[in-house]
Amino acid sequence: MRLKASVLIAEDEAQARESLRALLEDEGYQVICAPDGMQAAAILSRSTVEAALVDIRMPFKDGLALLRELREHPAPPAVLIMTAYGSSAAAIEAMALGAFDYITKPLNFEELRIQLQRAIENRRRISELEAYKIEEDAHQESEIVGNGPAMQRLYKLIGQVSATDSTVLIRGESGTGKEVVARAIHKHSLRGGRRLVKVNCASIPETLLEAELFGHERGAFTGASQRRIGKFEYAAGGTIFLDEIGELAPSTQVKLLRVLQDYCIERLGSNITIPLDVRILAATNCDLELAVRENRFREDLYYRLNVVTIPVPPLRQRREDIPDLANFLLRRCAARLRMQAPTLSEEVKELLCNNDWPGNVRELEHCLERALILNRSGAILREHIQLSASPSAADSVDSFSIEDGLHSAVEKLERRLIERALAATGGNRTRAAEILKINRRLLYDKMREYGLE
Ligand SMILES: Nc1ncnc2c1ncn2[C@@H]1O[C@H](COP(=O)(O)OP(=O)(O)OP(=O)(O)O)[C@@H](O)[C@H]1O
Ligand SMILES: [Mg+2]
């Protein structure tokens, strides 16, 4: 069993404080007491407690001021605010400031016991999440490679937007490095020391996405057995990166618009409005203008997101960066696979520079990873490189005969292009569909038709 949690009681009335202490110690908690807000703040600044029972009215520093300070705390406790019966305005403000819950005086001990348990469980879940996040971040390199003119322009833009808090829309083909750019913007911004929370809008089912973004109260929907904070709240003080924004369902688009207009959210199942201090970065490889024209994407949301756009150029428009990128990716991949990084022959470099890379940097990365695994000699040679050559070059009309008939020849070509797109994206269907400029539905249908599943 886990150690019983440490709990801070901040309460100015001595009698109330001591009876709470006795009660919680009986429950097995480690209890620390503070007779006013100032001393509570001092305790919190030097020790980590998992939960705090905080009276709203205290001398020197009241409960709300304490909550406000805790927003800067690296590992804040879950706070239960104690308010006088009927002071709903203060309770609402406390919730908005991040209190886990509030409890009215006179205290009902049974209720308090349950709320405290819940608060601690919730906080433990969050810190687990956080530990996971830190681990994940350690694996993420934010280094951007490339020194050609296109990348120089990109760096300048990143520098300019980093200094501001404005919403940025990062656009570019699949695999061009949009996420790398988002990380760089965050890292160089004033929020760089804070959290960067990523949400992939395409990979989370529509029904779960809103709960994921905005959080929910207990009982907000079937299965919501606990209150949970959403990614927006989790990113407070930092940055949220909304990837694949073009895939948002209409109902979620409305809610996101609201966030961008008012910078506040409501958890599902709650009507308490929580103010947000979050910088929003979004990315897409969709043709958003087309989506707007076809009424798949709200025009008002489009304008809100499109304050500053950063276009990430496709790799074929910055071939000068390919040798540096190839070396970097090869070294990184070798380190991950615990292999020696081989050298690239001149011939191979030339081959890589002349390829079109429809799947961009990610495709280059996959190609090098294959080569790394196939080579046995410490040098990567031409035969280790498999390119998904551009269809116009490789599929010369010669490989189809008139006798095939038009339909069968077209099917053959179609099938081959789909295979290539899938190979180029490592089997990622969303991206393959993007490359082929068809929607995912159609790609699925075609894959089924050609038995490519
Ligand atoms: N300029 C760069 N320098 C170093 N690595 C890069 C660069 N651009 C991309 N990469 C690497 O290429 C891969 C793809 O990049 P990323 O995930 O940022 O692309 P993306 O544009 O978000 O793609 P998608 O649209 O498929 O989500 C990652 O492994 C990333 O580390
Ligand atoms: Mg991405």
CSV table of C-alpha atoms and ligand atoms in Angstrom, one decimal:
chain,number,residue,atom,x,y,z
A,1,MET,CA,0.0,0.0,0.0
A,2,ARG,CA,1.0,3.5,-0.6
A,3,LEU,CA,2.2,5.8,2.2
A,4,LYS,CA,-0.6,7.9,3.6
A,5,ALA,CA,-0.5,11.4,2.2
A,6,SER,CA,0.7,14.5,3.8
A,7,VAL,CA,-1.9,17.2,4.3
A,8,LEU,CA,-1.6,20.8,5.1
A,9,ILE,CA,-4.4,22.5,7.2
A,10,ALA,CA,-4.5,26.2,6.9
A,11,GLU,CA,-7.0,27.5,9.3
A,12,ASP,CA,-6.8,30.5,11.7
A,13,GLU,CA,-9.3,29.3,14.3
A,14,ALA,CA,-7.3,27.2,16.7
A,15,GLN,CA,-10.1,25.0,17.8
A,16,ALA,CA,-11.2,24.1,14.3
A,17,ARG,CA,-7.6,23.5,13.3
A,18,GLU,CA,-6.9,21.1,16.1
A,19,SER,CA,-10.1,19.1,15.7
A,20,LEU,CA,-9.3,18.7,12.0
A,21,ARG,CA,-5.8,17.7,12.8
A,22,ALA,CA,-7.0,15.0,15.2
A,23,LEU,CA,-9.5,13.7,12.7
A,24,LEU,CA,-6.9,13.5,9.9
A,25,GLU,CA,-4.3,11.9,12.0
A,26,ASP,CA,-6.8,9.3,13.0
A,27,GLU,CA,-7.2,8.6,9.4
A,28,GLY,CA,-3.5,8.1,9.1
A,29,TYR,CA,-2.5,11.3,7.3
A,30,GLN,CA,0.7,13.2,8.1
A,31,VAL,CA,-0.6,16.6,9.1
A,32,ILE,CA,1.1,20.0,9.0
A,33,CYS,CA,-0.8,23.0,10.4
A,34,ALA,CA,-0.6,26.7,9.6
A,35,PRO,CA,-2.5,29.4,11.5
A,36,ASP,CA,-2.5,31.9,8.7
A,37,GLY,CA,-2.0,32.2,4.9
A,38,MET,CA,1.5,33.5,5.2
A,39,GLN,CA,2.7,30.6,7.1
A,40,ALA,CA,0.9,28.2,4.9
A,41,ALA,CA,2.7,29.7,1.9
A,42,ALA,CA,6.0,29.3,3.6
A,43,ILE,CA,5.3,25.7,4.3
A,44,LEU,CA,4.2,25.0,0.7
A,45,SER,CA,7.3,26.7,-0.7
A,46,ARG,CA,9.7,24.3,1.1
A,47,SER,CA,7.8,21.0,1.3
A,48,THR,CA,5.6,19.0,-0.9
A,49,VAL,CA,2.2,18.1,0.5
A,50,GLU,CA,-0.3,16.2,-1.5
A,51,ALA,CA,-3.4,18.0,-0.3
A,52,ALA,CA,-4.3,21.2,1.5
A,53,LEU,CA,-7.4,22.1,3.4
A,54,VAL,CA,-7.5,25.9,3.1
A,55,ASP,CA,-9.8,28.3,4.9
A,56,ILE,CA,-10.9,31.0,2.6
A,57,ARG,CA,-10.7,33.7,5.3
A,58,MET,CA,-7.4,34.0,7.0
A,59,PRO,CA,-5.2,36.8,8.3
A,60,PHE,CA,-2.2,38.1,6.2
A,61,LYS,CA,-3.1,36.1,3.1
A,62,ASP,CA,-6.5,34.6,2.3
A,63,GLY,CA,-7.2,31.3,0.7
A,64,LEU,CA,-7.7,32.8,-2.8
A,65,ALA,CA,-4.4,34.6,-2.7
A,66,LEU,CA,-2.8,31.4,-1.6
A,67,LEU,CA,-4.4,29.6,-4.6
A,68,ARG,CA,-3.2,32.3,-6.9
A,69,GLU,CA,0.4,31.8,-5.7
A,70,LEU,CA,0.1,28.0,-6.1
A,71,ARG,CA,-0.4,28.4,-9.8
A,72,GLU,CA,3.3,29.1,-10.0
A,73,HIS,CA,4.2,26.1,-7.8
A,74,PRO,CA,6.0,23.3,-9.6
A,75,ALA,CA,4.1,20.5,-7.7
A,76,PRO,CA,1.0,22.1,-6.1
A,77,PRO,CA,-1.1,20.2,-3.7
A,78,ALA,CA,-4.8,19.4,-4.4
A,79,VAL,CA,-6.6,22.2,-2.6
A,80,LEU,CA,-9.9,21.9,-0.8
A,81,ILE,CA,-11.2,25.3,0.1
A,82,MET,CA,-13.3,25.7,3.2
A,83,THR,CA,-16.0,28.4,2.8
A,84,ALA,CA,-18.8,29.6,5.0
A,85,TYR,CA,-22.1,28.2,3.9
A,86,GLY,CA,-23.7,30.2,1.1
A,87,SER,CA,-20.7,32.2,-0.1
A,88,SER,CA,-21.0,30.9,-3.6
A,89,ALA,CA,-19.0,33.7,-5.3
A,90,ALA,CA,-15.9,32.9,-3.3
A,91,ALA,CA,-16.4,29.2,-4.0
A,92,ILE,CA,-16.6,29.8,-7.7
A,93,GLU,CA,-13.6,32.0,-7.7
A,94,ALA,CA,-11.7,29.3,-5.8
A,95,MET,CA,-12.6,26.7,-8.4
A,96,ALA,CA,-11.6,29.0,-11.2
A,97,LEU,CA,-8.2,29.5,-9.5
A,98,GLY,CA,-7.7,25.8,-9.6
A,99,ALA,CA,-9.0,24.5,-6.3
A,100,PHE,CA,-9.9,20.8,-6.5
A,101,ASP,CA,-13.2,21.3,-4.7
A,102,TYR,CA,-14.7,23.3,-1.9
A,103,ILE,CA,-16.4,22.3,1.2
A,104,THR,CA,-18.8,24.4,3.3
A,105,LYS,CA,-18.6,25.1,7.0
A,106,PRO,CA,-19.8,23.7,9.3
A,107,LEU,CA,-17.8,20.8,8.1
A,108,ASN,CA,-19.3,17.4,7.5
A,109,PHE,CA,-16.5,15.1,8.4
A,110,GLU,CA,-17.7,12.2,6.4
A,111,GLU,CA,-18.0,14.3,3.3
A,112,LEU,CA,-14.6,15.8,4.0
A,113,ARG,CA,-13.0,12.4,4.3
A,114,ILE,CA,-14.3,11.4,0.9
A,115,GLN,CA,-13.4,14.6,-0.8
A,116,LEU,CA,-9.9,14.5,0.6
A,117,GLN,CA,-9.4,11.0,-0.6
A,118,ARG,CA,-10.6,12.0,-4.0
A,119,ALA,CA,-8.4,15.0,-4.2
A,120,ILE,CA,-5.4,13.0,-3.4
A,121,GLU,CA,-6.1,10.3,-5.9
A,122,ASN,CA,-6.6,12.9,-8.5
A,123,ARG,CA,-3.4,14.6,-7.8
A,124,ARG,CA,-1.5,11.3,-7.9
A,125,ARG,CA,-2.9,10.6,-11.3
A,126,ILE,CA,-1.8,14.0,-12.5
A,127,SER,CA,1.7,13.6,-11.2
A,128,GLU,CA,1.9,10.2,-12.8
A,129,LEU,CA,0.9,11.9,-16.0
A,130,GLU,CA,3.6,14.5,-15.4
A,131,ALA,CA,6.3,12.0,-14.8
A,132,TYR,CA,5.3,10.4,-18.0
A,133,LYS,CA,5.4,13.7,-19.8
A,134,ILE,CA,8.9,14.6,-18.6
A,135,GLU,CA,10.1,11.2,-19.7
A,136,GLU,CA,8.5,11.8,-23.1
A,137,ASP,CA,10.0,15.2,-23.4
A,138,ALA,CA,13.5,13.9,-22.7
A,139,HIS,CA,13.3,11.8,-25.9
A,140,GLN,CA,12.1,14.7,-27.9
A,141,GLU,CA,14.8,16.6,-29.6
A,142,SER,CA,14.0,20.1,-30.4
A,143,GLU,CA,17.0,20.6,-32.7
A,144,ILE,CA,16.1,21.8,-36.1
A,145,VAL,CA,18.5,20.9,-38.9
A,146,GLY,CA,18.9,22.8,-42.1
A,147,ASN,CA,20.7,26.0,-43.1
A,148,GLY,CA,19.5,26.8,-46.5
A,149,PRO,CA,17.6,30.0,-47.4
A,150,ALA,CA,14.2,28.4,-46.9
A,151,MET,CA,15.1,27.3,-43.4
A,152,GLN,CA,16.7,30.7,-42.6
A,153,ARG,CA,13.4,32.3,-43.4
A,154,LEU,CA,11.7,29.8,-41.1
A,155,TYR,CA,14.0,30.4,-38.2
A,156,LYS,CA,13.4,34.2,-38.5
A,157,LEU,CA,9.6,33.6,-38.4
A,158,ILE,CA,10.0,31.3,-35.4
A,159,GLY,CA,12.0,33.9,-33.6
A,160,GLN,CA,9.5,36.6,-34.3
A,161,VAL,CA,6.4,34.6,-33.1
A,162,SER,CA,8.3,33.1,-30.1
A,163,ALA,CA,8.5,36.5,-28.5
A,164,THR,CA,4.7,37.0,-28.6
A,165,ASP,CA,1.8,35.0,-27.2
A,166,SER,CA,-0.2,35.0,-30.4
A,167,THR,CA,-1.8,32.0,-31.9
A,168,VAL,CA,0.2,30.4,-34.6
A,169,LEU,CA,-0.9,28.1,-37.4
A,170,ILE,CA,1.8,25.8,-38.7
A,171,ARG,CA,1.2,24.5,-42.1
A,172,GLY,CA,3.0,22.2,-44.4
A,173,GLU,CA,2.9,18.8,-46.1
A,174,SER,CA,3.0,15.6,-44.1
A,175,GLY,CA,6.4,14.9,-42.5
A,176,THR,CA,7.9,18.4,-43.1
A,177,GLY,CA,8.6,19.1,-39.4
A,178,LYS,CA,5.5,20.9,-38.2
A,179,GLU,CA,5.8,19.4,-34.8
A,180,VAL,CA,9.5,20.2,-34.6
A,181,VAL,CA,8.6,23.8,-35.4
A,182,ALA,CA,5.9,23.9,-32.7
A,183,ARG,CA,8.4,22.6,-30.1
A,184,ALA,CA,10.9,25.3,-31.2
A,185,ILE,CA,8.4,28.1,-30.8
A,186,HIS,CA,7.4,26.9,-27.4
A,187,LYS,CA,11.0,26.4,-26.3
A,188,HIS,CA,12.1,29.9,-27.3
A,189,SER,CA,9.0,31.6,-25.9
A,190,LEU,CA,8.6,33.1,-22.5
A,191,ARG,CA,6.7,29.9,-21.6
A,192,GLY,CA,9.6,27.7,-22.6
A,193,GLY,CA,10.2,26.5,-19.1
A,194,ARG,CA,6.6,25.5,-18.8
A,195,ARG,CA,4.6,22.6,-20.2
A,196,LEU,CA,4.0,21.9,-23.8
A,197,VAL,CA,0.9,19.8,-24.1
A,198,LYS,CA,0.2,18.1,-27.4
A,199,VAL,CA,-3.2,16.9,-28.6
A,200,ASN,CA,-3.6,15.1,-31.8
A,201,CYS,CA,-7.1,16.0,-33.0
A,202,ALA,CA,-7.2,13.3,-35.5
A,203,SER,CA,-6.2,10.3,-33.4
A,204,ILE,CA,-8.8,10.8,-30.6
A,205,PRO,CA,-12.4,9.8,-31.4
A,206,GLU,CA,-14.7,12.8,-31.7
A,207,THR,CA,-16.7,11.9,-28.6
A,208,LEU,CA,-13.7,11.7,-26.4
A,209,LEU,CA,-11.9,14.7,-27.7
A,210,GLU,CA,-14.0,17.3,-26.0
A,211,ALA,CA,-13.5,15.6,-22.6
A,212,GLU,CA,-9.8,15.3,-23.4
A,213,LEU,CA,-9.5,19.0,-24.2
A,214,PHE,CA,-11.9,20.5,-21.6
A,215,GLY,CA,-12.0,18.0,-18.9
A,216,HIS,CA,-15.2,16.9,-17.2
A,217,GLU,CA,-17.0,16.8,-13.9
A,218,ARG,CA,-18.0,13.6,-12.2
A,219,GLY,CA,-21.1,12.2,-13.8
A,220,ALA,CA,-20.9,14.5,-16.8
A,221,PHE,CA,-21.5,11.5,-19.0
A,222,THR,CA,-21.7,7.7,-18.6
A,223,GLY,CA,-18.3,6.5,-17.5
A,224,ALA,CA,-17.2,9.8,-16.0
A,225,SER,CA,-16.7,8.5,-12.6
A,226,GLN,CA,-14.2,11.1,-11.5
A,227,ARG,CA,-13.6,14.7,-12.2
A,228,ARG,CA,-10.8,15.1,-14.6
A,229,ILE,CA,-9.0,18.2,-15.8
A,230,GLY,CA,-8.6,18.6,-19.6
A,231,LYS,CA,-5.5,19.3,-21.6
A,232,PHE,CA,-6.3,23.0,-21.7
A,233,GLU,CA,-6.2,23.3,-18.0
A,234,TYR,CA,-3.2,20.9,-17.8
A,235,ALA,CA,-1.3,23.3,-20.1
A,236,ALA,CA,-2.0,26.3,-17.9
A,237,GLY,CA,0.9,28.7,-18.0
A,238,GLY,CA,2.4,26.9,-20.9
A,239,THR,CA,1.5,26.0,-24.5
A,240,ILE,CA,-1.0,23.7,-26.1
A,241,PHE,CA,-0.2,22.2,-29.5
A,242,LEU,CA,-3.3,21.2,-31.4
A,243,ASP,CA,-2.1,18.9,-34.1
A,244,GLU,CA,-4.2,18.0,-37.2
A,245,ILE,CA,-6.6,20.8,-36.5
A,246,GLY,CA,-8.2,20.3,-39.8
A,247,GLU,CA,-9.8,17.1,-38.5
A,248,LEU,CA,-11.9,18.7,-35.8
A,249,ALA,CA,-15.6,17.8,-35.7
A,250,PRO,CA,-18.0,20.7,-36.2
A,251,SER,CA,-19.2,20.7,-32.5
A,252,THR,CA,-15.6,20.8,-31.2
A,253,GLN,CA,-14.8,23.6,-33.7
A,254,VAL,CA,-17.5,25.7,-32.0
A,255,LYS,CA,-16.0,25.1,-28.6
A,256,LEU,CA,-12.5,25.9,-29.7
A,257,LEU,CA,-13.7,29.1,-31.3
A,258,ARG,CA,-15.1,30.1,-27.9
A,259,VAL,CA,-11.7,29.4,-26.3
A,260,LEU,CA,-9.9,31.5,-28.9
A,261,GLN,CA,-12.4,34.4,-28.4
A,262,ASP,CA,-12.7,34.5,-24.6
A,263,TYR,CA,-9.7,32.5,-23.3
A,264,CYS,CA,-11.8,30.5,-20.9
A,265,ILE,CA,-13.3,27.0,-20.8
A,266,GLU,CA,-15.9,25.0,-19.0
A,267,ARG,CA,-15.5,21.4,-18.0
A,268,LEU,CA,-18.1,19.1,-19.5
A,269,GLY,CA,-21.0,18.9,-17.0
A,270,SER,CA,-20.1,22.2,-15.3
A,271,ASN,CA,-21.1,25.7,-15.8
A,272,ILE,CA,-18.2,27.3,-13.9
A,273,THR,CA,-16.1,29.3,-16.3
A,274,ILE,CA,-12.4,28.8,-15.9
A,275,PRO,CA,-10.1,31.5,-17.2
A,276,LEU,CA,-7.1,30.2,-19.3
A,277,ASP,CA,-3.6,31.3,-19.6
A,278,VAL,CA,-2.5,29.1,-22.5
A,279,ARG,CA,-0.7,29.8,-25.7
A,280,ILE,CA,-2.2,28.0,-28.6
A,281,LEU,CA,-0.3,26.5,-31.5
A,282,ALA,CA,-2.0,24.5,-34.2
A,283,ALA,CA,-0.8,22.5,-37.2
A,284,THR,CA,-2.4,21.1,-40.2
A,285,ASN,CA,-1.5,19.6,-43.5
A,286,CYS,CA,-5.0,20.0,-44.9
A,287,ASP,CA,-6.2,22.6,-47.4
A,288,LEU,CA,-8.1,24.6,-44.8
A,289,GLU,CA,-9.3,27.1,-47.4
A,290,LEU,CA,-10.9,24.3,-49.3
A,291,ALA,CA,-12.4,22.9,-46.1
A,292,VAL,CA,-13.9,26.3,-45.4
A,293,ARG,CA,-15.4,26.6,-48.9
A,294,GLU,CA,-16.8,23.1,-48.5
A,295,ASN,CA,-18.2,24.0,-45.1
A,296,ARG,CA,-16.2,21.4,-43.3
A,297,PHE,CA,-14.3,24.0,-41.3
A,298,ARG,CA,-15.8,27.1,-39.7
A,299,GLU,CA,-14.6,30.3,-41.4
A,300,ASP,CA,-14.6,32.3,-38.1
A,301,LEU,CA,-12.4,29.6,-36.5
A,302,TYR,CA,-10.1,29.7,-39.5
A,303,TYR,CA,-9.6,33.5,-39.1
A,304,ARG,CA,-9.0,33.1,-35.4
A,305,LEU,CA,-6.4,30.5,-35.9
A,306,ASN,CA,-4.8,32.1,-38.9
A,307,VAL,CA,-3.4,35.1,-37.1
A,308,VAL,CA,0.2,34.1,-37.9
A,309,THR,CA,0.9,31.3,-40.3
A,310,ILE,CA,4.2,29.6,-40.5
A,311,PRO,CA,4.6,27.6,-43.7
A,312,VAL,CA,7.0,24.7,-43.4
A,313,PRO,CA,8.4,24.1,-46.9
A,314,PRO,CA,8.5,20.6,-48.4
A,315,LEU,CA,11.9,18.9,-48.5
A,316,ARG,CA,12.1,19.0,-52.3
A,317,GLN,CA,12.1,22.8,-52.1
A,318,ARG,CA,15.1,22.8,-49.8
A,319,ARG,CA,17.3,20.1,-51.2
A,320,GLU,CA,20.4,21.9,-50.0
A,321,ASP,CA,19.5,20.7,-46.5
A,322,ILE,CA,19.3,17.0,-47.4
A,323,PRO,CA,22.9,16.1,-46.6
A,324,ASP,CA,22.9,17.7,-43.2
A,325,LEU,CA,19.5,16.3,-42.4
A,326,ALA,CA,20.5,12.8,-43.6
A,327,ASN,CA,23.5,12.8,-41.3
A,328,PHE,CA,21.5,14.0,-38.4
A,329,LEU,CA,18.7,11.5,-38.8
A,330,LEU,CA,21.2,8.7,-39.4
A,331,ARG,CA,23.0,9.5,-36.2
A,332,ARG,CA,19.9,9.8,-34.2
A,333,CYS,CA,18.5,6.6,-35.5
A,334,ALA,CA,21.7,4.7,-34.9
A,335,ALA,CA,21.8,6.0,-31.3
A,336,ARG,CA,18.2,4.8,-30.8
A,337,LEU,CA,19.0,1.4,-32.2
A,338,ARG,CA,22.4,1.3,-30.4
A,339,MET,CA,24.3,0.9,-33.6
A,340,GLN,CA,27.3,2.7,-35.0
A,341,ALA,CA,26.4,5.5,-37.3
A,342,PRO,CA,27.7,4.6,-40.8
A,343,THR,CA,28.9,7.1,-43.3
A,344,LEU,CA,27.1,8.1,-46.5
A,345,SER,CA,28.9,7.6,-49.8
A,346,GLU,CA,28.9,10.6,-52.2
A,347,GLU,CA,26.8,8.5,-54.6
A,348,VAL,CA,24.2,8.0,-52.0
A,349,LYS,CA,24.1,11.6,-51.0
A,350,GLU,CA,23.5,12.6,-54.6
A,351,LEU,CA,20.7,10.0,-54.8
A,352,LEU,CA,19.1,11.4,-51.7
A,353,CYS,CA,19.4,15.0,-52.9
A,354,ASN,CA,17.8,14.2,-56.3
A,355,ASN,CA,14.8,12.4,-54.9
A,356,ASP,CA,11.4,14.2,-54.5
A,357,TRP,CA,10.5,12.9,-51.0
A,358,PRO,CA,6.7,13.1,-51.1
A,359,GLY,CA,6.7,12.1,-47.5
A,360,ASN,CA,9.3,14.7,-46.7
A,361,VAL,CA,11.7,14.5,-43.7
A,362,ARG,CA,9.8,11.6,-42.2
A,363,GLU,CA,10.2,9.6,-45.4
A,364,LEU,CA,13.9,10.4,-45.5
A,365,GLU,CA,14.1,9.2,-41.9
A,366,HIS,CA,12.4,5.9,-42.7
A,367,CYS,CA,14.5,5.4,-45.8
A,368,LEU,CA,17.7,5.9,-43.7
A,369,GLU,CA,16.5,3.6,-41.0
A,370,ARG,CA,16.0,0.8,-43.5
A,371,ALA,CA,19.4,1.5,-44.9
A,372,LEU,CA,21.0,1.4,-41.5
A,373,ILE,CA,19.5,-1.9,-40.7
A,374,LEU,CA,20.4,-3.4,-44.1
A,375,ASN,CA,24.0,-2.3,-44.3
A,376,ARG,CA,26.6,-4.6,-42.9
A,377,SER,CA,29.8,-2.8,-43.6
A,378,GLY,CA,29.6,0.6,-41.8
A,379,ALA,CA,28.9,2.4,-45.1
A,380,ILE,CA,25.6,3.0,-46.7
A,381,LEU,CA,25.7,2.2,-50.4
A,382,ARG,CA,23.3,2.7,-53.2
A,383,GLU,CA,21.9,-0.8,-52.8
A,384,HIS,CA,20.8,-0.1,-49.3
A,385,ILE,CA,18.6,2.8,-50.4
A,386,GLN,CA,15.0,2.1,-51.4
A,387,LEU,CA,13.3,5.1,-52.9
A,388,SER,CA,9.7,5.5,-53.6
A,389,ALA,CA,10.5,7.1,-56.8
A,390,SER,CA,8.1,9.6,-58.2
A,391,PRO,CA,5.4,7.8,-60.2
A,392,SER,CA,6.0,9.7,-63.4
A,393,ALA,CA,9.6,8.6,-63.5
A,394,ALA,CA,9.3,5.0,-62.5
A,395,ASP,CA,6.0,3.9,-63.9
A,396,SER,CA,6.8,4.5,-67.4
A,397,VAL,CA,3.9,3.8,-69.7
A,398,ASP,CA,5.9,0.8,-70.9
A,399,SER,CA,5.0,-1.3,-67.9
A,400,PHE,CA,1.4,-1.2,-69.0
A,401,SER,CA,0.2,-2.7,-72.3
A,402,ILE,CA,-2.6,-1.6,-74.5
A,403,GLU,CA,-4.1,-5.1,-74.1
A,404,ASP,CA,-4.6,-4.5,-70.4
A,405,GLY,CA,-7.4,-2.1,-71.4
A,406,LEU,CA,-7.7,1.4,-69.9
A,407,HIS,CA,-9.5,0.3,-66.7
A,408,SER,CA,-7.1,-2.4,-65.7
A,409,ALA,CA,-4.1,-0.2,-66.4
A,410,VAL,CA,-5.5,2.6,-64.4
A,411,GLU,CA,-6.2,0.3,-61.5
A,412,LYS,CA,-2.7,-1.0,-61.7
A,413,LEU,CA,-1.3,2.5,-61.5
A,414,GLU,CA,-3.7,3.4,-58.7
A,415,ARG,CA,-2.7,0.4,-56.7
A,416,ARG,CA,0.9,1.1,-57.1
A,417,LEU,CA,0.6,4.8,-56.1
A,418,ILE,CA,-1.3,3.7,-53.0
A,419,GLU,CA,1.3,1.2,-52.1
A,420,ARG,CA,4.0,3.9,-52.5
A,421,ALA,CA,2.2,6.4,-50.4
A,422,LEU,CA,1.8,3.8,-47.7
A,423,ALA,CA,5.4,2.8,-47.9
A,424,ALA,CA,6.5,6.5,-47.8
A,425,THR,CA,4.5,7.1,-44.6
A,426,GLY,CA,5.3,3.9,-42.8
A,427,GLY,CA,1.7,2.7,-43.3
A,428,ASN,CA,0.1,5.9,-41.9
A,429,ARG,CA,-3.2,6.1,-43.7
A,430,THR,CA,-4.1,9.7,-42.8
A,431,ARG,CA,-0.8,10.9,-44.2
A,432,ALA,CA,-1.0,8.6,-47.2
A,433,ALA,CA,-4.4,10.0,-48.1
A,434,GLU,CA,-2.9,13.5,-47.8
A,435,ILE,CA,-0.1,12.7,-50.2
A,436,LEU,CA,-2.5,11.2,-52.7
A,437,LYS,CA,-4.8,14.2,-52.2
A,438,ILE,CA,-7.8,12.0,-51.5
A,439,ASN,CA,-9.9,11.7,-48.4
A,440,ARG,CA,-9.3,8.9,-45.9
A,441,ARG,CA,-12.6,7.2,-46.6
A,442,LEU,CA,-11.7,6.8,-50.3
A,443,LEU,CA,-8.2,5.5,-49.4
A,444,TYR,CA,-9.8,2.9,-47.1
A,445,ASP,CA,-12.2,1.8,-49.8
A,446,LYS,CA,-9.4,1.5,-52.4
A,447,MET,CA,-7.2,-0.4,-50.0
A,448,ARG,CA,-10.0,-2.9,-49.4
A,449,GLU,CA,-10.6,-3.2,-53.1
A,450,TYR,CA,-6.9,-4.0,-53.8
A,451,GLY,CA,-6.5,-6.2,-50.7
A,452,LEU,CA,-3.8,-3.8,-49.3
A,453,GLU,CA,-5.0,-4.0,-45.7
B,1,LIG,N1,14.3,20.4,-39.7
B,1,LIG,C1,14.4,19.2,-39.1
B,1,LIG,N2,15.5,18.9,-38.4
B,1,LIG,C2,15.5,17.7,-37.8
B,1,LIG,N3,14.6,16.8,-37.8
B,1,LIG,C3,13.5,17.0,-38.4
B,1,LIG,C4,13.3,18.3,-39.1
B,1,LIG,N4,12.1,18.3,-39.7
B,1,LIG,C5,11.6,17.1,-39.4
B,1,LIG,N5,12.4,16.3,-38.6
B,1,LIG,C6,12.1,15.0,-38.2
B,1,LIG,O1,11.2,14.4,-39.1
B,1,LIG,C7,10.1,13.7,-38.5
B,1,LIG,C8,8.8,14.3,-38.9
B,1,LIG,O2,8.7,15.6,-38.3
B,1,LIG,P1,7.3,16.1,-37.7
B,1,LIG,O3,6.7,15.0,-36.9
B,1,LIG,O4,7.6,17.4,-37.0
B,1,LIG,O5,6.5,16.4,-39.0
B,1,LIG,P2,5.0,16.9,-39.2
B,1,LIG,O6,5.1,17.9,-40.2
B,1,LIG,O7,4.4,17.1,-37.9
B,1,LIG,O8,4.4,15.6,-39.9
B,1,LIG,P3,2.9,15.1,-40.0
B,1,LIG,O9,2.1,16.1,-40.8
B,1,LIG,O10,3.0,13.8,-40.6
B,1,LIG,O11,2.4,15.1,-38.5
B,1,LIG,C9,10.4,13.7,-37.0
B,1,LIG,O12,11.1,12.6,-36.7
B,1,LIG,C10,11.3,14.9,-36.9
B,1,LIG,O13,12.2,14.8,-35.8
B,2,MG,MG,2.8,16.2,-37.0
